């Protein structure tokens, strides 16, 4: 089998969202022609603009290999990681040009850089660390491969904010924790080493948390790591109802019970 | 906590940010919301219409005569269709709450939608003589 190389254009048109709220009255789109390089990603085209055309272009990036989650953007009508999106793939999808926008529904600080404050505050609010009641082991908390499989999918989250930006409940409910924080709560509730499951359920079993999820599945569509957040959030709902029916007192423990 | 000097939310109007990413699950939810609101609207309408009996049977009969008009029959047909979709998709959402079919949500939507279309044509058949007869 030989690899069939498709005929590619000599250069590709890149359209980028530009907006500096301190200076500009309204956002605009700047267009650049970027010379074609085989294997080029959308992040590469942004680098080309930054280095050769316009040094004032602002965007976030770090690892360039899809594990840091910094470069999540709204590329050609979908949430994608700029570093993992091949321009060739966009062409194969039928797009003639590359169009890069900041994550929707988040405040823009400059160009493609969005304000993720709410996202991080929500993540902090769910106490995303292990809480154990037993004495600390000498080395580490051991976990069997079977138990680890329960949380495998959710550990793979890179905190890029795509799900948060795609969720209608986040758009309309400023208090809502969002799919990421809820999924991460489930990651600890389902973790067999953690012993504060019901305290955690108490944090999210309210209208600010799991019950505001209307199973719209936008987060599942947006996630660049193919995580199914809805499965996790529905698990939270089920476990919360169970704990409430049992009259669990831990549900009312509050955030302080989870502090280290 | 870090605060940017200036920032603004990106909205639909800002240079075609209309989300093409909205897929099956979103439309299923939106249709569920719209049909749900329709039913709430109908409930109030129903209470107002029925309460006309407070002014005697004559006033009730007069209102019922008005409701026999084809336009109201057509409205009832749409209401029945909305109820059928809302009920079927409601079963889909209940299944998610029990933990069934979350990963097959698209197939479940299309199954519910197909049954709702069948229900629409059934309602059309039943209401046809009232609308056009």
PDB file of C-alpha atoms in Angstrom, chain A residues 48-144:
ATOM      1  CA  UNK A  48       3.695  31.837  11.009  1.00  0.00           C
ATOM      2  CA  UNK A  49       1.546  34.945  11.449  1.00  0.00           C
ATOM      3  CA  UNK A  50       3.151  35.765  14.800  1.00  0.00           C
ATOM      4  CA  UNK A  51       6.694  35.435  13.448  1.00  0.00           C
ATOM      5  CA  UNK A  52       6.383  36.751   9.890  1.00  0.00           C
ATOM      6  CA  UNK A  53       3.254  38.901   9.583  1.00  0.00           C
ATOM      7  CA  UNK A  54       1.843  40.378  12.786  1.00  0.00           C
ATOM      8  CA  UNK A  55       3.619  40.093  16.125  1.00  0.00           C
ATOM      9  CA  UNK A  56       0.642  41.512  18.008  1.00  0.00           C
ATOM     10  CA  UNK A  57      -1.484  38.383  17.535  1.00  0.00           C
ATOM     11  CA  UNK A  58      -2.281  36.912  20.937  1.00  0.00           C
ATOM     12  CA  UNK A  59      -3.024  33.225  21.541  1.00  0.00           C
ATOM     13  CA  UNK A  60      -2.345  30.593  24.191  1.00  0.00           C
ATOM     14  CA  UNK A  61      -0.281  27.481  23.602  1.00  0.00           C
ATOM     15  CA  UNK A  62       2.233  25.396  25.459  1.00  0.00           C
ATOM     16  CA  UNK A  63       2.949  21.723  24.784  1.00  0.00           C
ATOM     17  CA  UNK A  64       2.070  21.556  21.058  1.00  0.00           C
ATOM     18  CA  UNK A  65       1.060  17.897  21.430  1.00  0.00           C
ATOM     19  CA  UNK A  66      -2.484  17.980  22.798  1.00  0.00           C
ATOM     20  CA  UNK A  67      -1.801  17.389  26.473  1.00  0.00           C
ATOM     21  CA  UNK A  68      -1.694  20.857  28.080  1.00  0.00           C
ATOM     22  CA  UNK A  69      -5.095  22.085  26.921  1.00  0.00           C
ATOM     23  CA  UNK A  70      -3.979  25.693  26.421  1.00  0.00           C
ATOM     24  CA  UNK A  71      -4.765  26.043  22.706  1.00  0.00           C
ATOM     25  CA  UNK A  72      -8.461  25.059  22.643  1.00  0.00           C
ATOM     26  CA  UNK A  73     -10.085  27.334  20.046  1.00  0.00           C
ATOM     27  CA  UNK A  74     -13.182  27.526  17.887  1.00  0.00           C
ATOM     28  CA  UNK A  75     -11.791  26.405  14.554  1.00  0.00           C
ATOM     29  CA  UNK A  76     -14.042  26.244  11.478  1.00  0.00           C
ATOM     30  CA  UNK A  77     -17.192  25.883  13.546  1.00  0.00           C
ATOM     31  CA  UNK A  78     -16.005  23.293  16.060  1.00  0.00           C
ATOM     32  CA  UNK A  79     -14.148  23.212  19.335  1.00  0.00           C
ATOM     33  CA  UNK A  80     -10.660  21.900  18.585  1.00  0.00           C
ATOM     34  CA  UNK A  81      -7.112  21.987  19.879  1.00  0.00           C
ATOM     35  CA  UNK A  82      -5.117  24.169  17.457  1.00  0.00           C
ATOM     36  CA  UNK A  83      -2.009  22.000  17.932  1.00  0.00           C
ATOM     37  CA  UNK A  84      -3.822  18.777  17.012  1.00  0.00           C
ATOM     38  CA  UNK A  85      -5.851  20.104  14.095  1.00  0.00           C
ATOM     39  CA  UNK A  86      -4.212  19.387  10.758  1.00  0.00           C
ATOM     40  CA  UNK A  87      -4.958  22.036   8.132  1.00  0.00           C
ATOM     41  CA  UNK A  88      -5.110  19.158   5.624  1.00  0.00           C
ATOM     42  CA  UNK A  89      -7.934  17.655   7.653  1.00  0.00           C
ATOM     43  CA  UNK A  90      -9.895  20.910   7.519  1.00  0.00           C
ATOM     44  CA  UNK A  91      -9.518  20.885   3.724  1.00  0.00           C
ATOM     45  CA  UNK A  92     -10.657  17.258   3.613  1.00  0.00           C
ATOM     46  CA  UNK A  93     -13.715  18.273   5.638  1.00  0.00           C
ATOM     47  CA  UNK A  94     -14.579  20.627   2.789  1.00  0.00           C
ATOM     48  CA  UNK A  95     -13.375  23.944   4.185  1.00  0.00           C
ATOM     49  CA  UNK A  96     -11.558  26.193   1.727  1.00  0.00           C
ATOM     50  CA  UNK A  97     -10.059  28.455   4.391  1.00  0.00           C
ATOM     51  CA  UNK A  98      -9.031  28.212   8.023  1.00  0.00           C
ATOM     52  CA  UNK A  99     -11.117  30.244  10.448  1.00  0.00           C
ATOM     53  CA  UNK A 100      -9.908  30.621  14.013  1.00  0.00           C
ATOM     54  CA  UNK A 101     -12.041  32.184  16.753  1.00  0.00           C
ATOM     55  CA  UNK A 102     -11.705  32.305  20.541  1.00  0.00           C
ATOM     56  CA  UNK A 103     -13.769  29.862  22.620  1.00  0.00           C
ATOM     57  CA  UNK A 104     -17.393  31.072  22.380  1.00  0.00           C
ATOM     58  CA  UNK A 105     -19.293  32.448  25.390  1.00  0.00           C
ATOM     59  CA  UNK A 106     -16.180  33.345  27.329  1.00  0.00           C
ATOM     60  CA  UNK A 107     -14.975  36.947  27.738  1.00  0.00           C
ATOM     61  CA  UNK A 108     -12.164  37.819  25.313  1.00  0.00           C
ATOM     62  CA  UNK A 109      -9.060  39.365  26.864  1.00  0.00           C
ATOM     63  CA  UNK A 110      -7.261  39.773  23.543  1.00  0.00           C
ATOM     64  CA  UNK A 111      -7.668  38.067  20.164  1.00  0.00           C
ATOM     65  CA  UNK A 112      -7.818  34.310  20.871  1.00  0.00           C
ATOM     66  CA  UNK A 113      -7.094  34.597  24.588  1.00  0.00           C
ATOM     67  CA  UNK A 114     -10.216  34.172  26.713  1.00  0.00           C
ATOM     68  CA  UNK A 115     -10.850  34.763  30.392  1.00  0.00           C
ATOM     69  CA  UNK A 116     -11.062  31.317  32.030  1.00  0.00           C
ATOM     70  CA  UNK A 117     -11.450  32.642  35.594  1.00  0.00           C
ATOM     71  CA  UNK A 118     -14.910  31.157  36.065  1.00  0.00           C
ATOM     72  CA  UNK A 119     -13.753  27.805  34.729  1.00  0.00           C
ATOM     73  CA  UNK A 120     -10.863  27.617  37.220  1.00  0.00           C
ATOM     74  CA  UNK A 121     -12.958  28.913  40.132  1.00  0.00           C
ATOM     75  CA  UNK A 122     -15.508  26.178  39.482  1.00  0.00           C
ATOM     76  CA  UNK A 123     -12.784  23.543  39.300  1.00  0.00           C
ATOM     77  CA  UNK A 124     -11.383  24.753  42.625  1.00  0.00           C
ATOM     78  CA  UNK A 125     -14.875  24.748  44.165  1.00  0.00           C
ATOM     79  CA  UNK A 126     -15.316  20.971  43.854  1.00  0.00           C
ATOM     80  CA  UNK A 127     -12.151  20.136  45.842  1.00  0.00           C
ATOM     81  CA  UNK A 128     -10.347  18.208  43.096  1.00  0.00           C
ATOM     82  CA  UNK A 129      -8.024  16.224  45.341  1.00  0.00           C
ATOM     83  CA  UNK A 130      -8.096  12.920  47.187  1.00  0.00           C
ATOM     84  CA  UNK A 131      -9.670  12.877  50.656  1.00  0.00           C
ATOM     85  CA  UNK A 132      -8.999   9.808  52.811  1.00  0.00           C
ATOM     86  CA  UNK A 133     -10.267   8.933  56.254  1.00  0.00           C
ATOM     87  CA  UNK A 134      -7.709   6.208  56.992  1.00  0.00           C
ATOM     88  CA  UNK A 135      -4.138   6.860  58.107  1.00  0.00           C
ATOM     89  CA  UNK A 136      -1.790   7.785  55.270  1.00  0.00           C
ATOM     90  CA  UNK A 137       0.041   4.768  53.804  1.00  0.00           C
ATOM     91  CA  UNK A 138       3.824   4.585  53.914  1.00  0.00           C
ATOM     92  CA  UNK A 139       4.255   5.146  50.189  1.00  0.00           C
ATOM     93  CA  UNK A 140       1.205   5.608  47.985  1.00  0.00           C
ATOM     94  CA  UNK A 141      -2.507   4.794  47.858  1.00  0.00           C
ATOM     95  CA  UNK A 142      -2.588   1.588  45.836  1.00  0.00           C
ATOM     96  CA  UNK A 143      -5.296   1.003  43.268  1.00  0.00           C
ATOM     97  CA  UNK A 144      -6.074  -2.114  41.264  1.00  0.00           C
TER      98      UNK A 144
END
